[in-house]
Amino acid sequence: MPNRNMDVERIVGQFRRFGPVGPVYEVLGVVRSLDDYDALLRVRIIETGEEAEYRYSHAVDDPKEN
């Protein structure tokens, strides 16, 4: 994986927002590595409790929530 993805585990447990005004989500864990040097994460959307899969490359670009 490229350097950007080397610390994919460090994002687990963080709260982030889908873009500048989207809903807040919590990163629950890493599902698997992908062939395109990315990883798939399991996230929970706080507003709804829904869980979904989301690309690491997208999550690291999303703003952190405190």
Coordinates of C-alpha atoms in Angstrom, one line a residue:
M1 CA 0.0 0.0 0.0
P2 CA 1.2 3.6 -0.6
N3 CA 2.4 5.7 2.4
R4 CA -1.0 7.3 2.7
N5 CA -2.6 3.9 3.5
M6 CA 0.2 2.5 5.7
D7 CA -1.6 3.5 8.9
V8 CA -5.1 2.5 8.0
E9 CA -5.7 1.1 11.5
R10 CA -5.1 4.5 13.1
I11 CA -8.4 5.8 11.7
V12 CA -10.4 3.1 13.6
G13 CA -12.4 4.7 16.5
Q14 CA -12.3 8.2 15.0
F15 CA -15.4 10.3 14.3
R16 CA -15.6 12.0 11.0
R17 CA -18.1 13.9 8.8
F18 CA -19.1 13.0 5.2
G19 CA -17.7 16.2 3.7
P20 CA -18.0 19.7 5.3
V21 CA -21.8 19.4 6.1
G22 CA -22.7 15.7 5.9
P23 CA -23.6 13.4 8.8
V24 CA -21.1 12.3 11.4
Y25 CA -19.9 8.7 11.3
E26 CA -17.6 6.5 13.5
V27 CA -15.0 4.2 11.9
L28 CA -15.6 0.8 13.4
G29 CA -12.9 -1.2 11.7
V30 CA -11.1 -2.3 8.6
V31 CA -13.1 -4.8 6.4
R32 CA -10.3 -5.7 3.9
S33 CA -7.6 -4.3 1.7
L34 CA -8.6 -3.6 -1.9
D35 CA -6.7 -4.3 -5.1
D36 CA -6.4 -0.6 -6.0
Y37 CA -4.1 0.1 -2.9
D38 CA -7.1 1.2 -0.8
A39 CA -9.0 -0.4 2.1
L40 CA -12.6 -0.8 2.9
L41 CA -13.8 0.4 6.3
R42 CA -16.9 -0.4 8.3
V43 CA -18.5 2.8 9.5
R44 CA -21.6 3.7 11.6
I45 CA -23.6 6.8 10.8
I46 CA -24.4 8.4 14.1
E47 CA -27.8 9.9 13.2
T48 CA -29.3 6.7 12.1
G49 CA -27.2 3.9 13.6
E50 CA -26.9 2.4 10.1
E51 CA -23.6 0.6 9.3
A52 CA -22.0 0.8 5.9
E53 CA -18.7 0.1 4.0
Y54 CA -16.7 3.2 3.0
R55 CA -13.3 3.6 1.3
Y56 CA -10.3 4.6 3.5
S57 CA -9.2 7.0 0.7
H58 CA -12.4 8.9 1.1
A59 CA -12.5 8.8 4.9
V60 CA -9.0 10.3 5.4
D61 CA -10.2 13.3 3.3
D62 CA -13.3 13.8 5.5
P63 CA -13.1 16.3 8.4
K64 CA -12.6 14.9 11.9
E65 CA -15.2 15.5 14.6
N66 CA -14.3 16.1 18.2

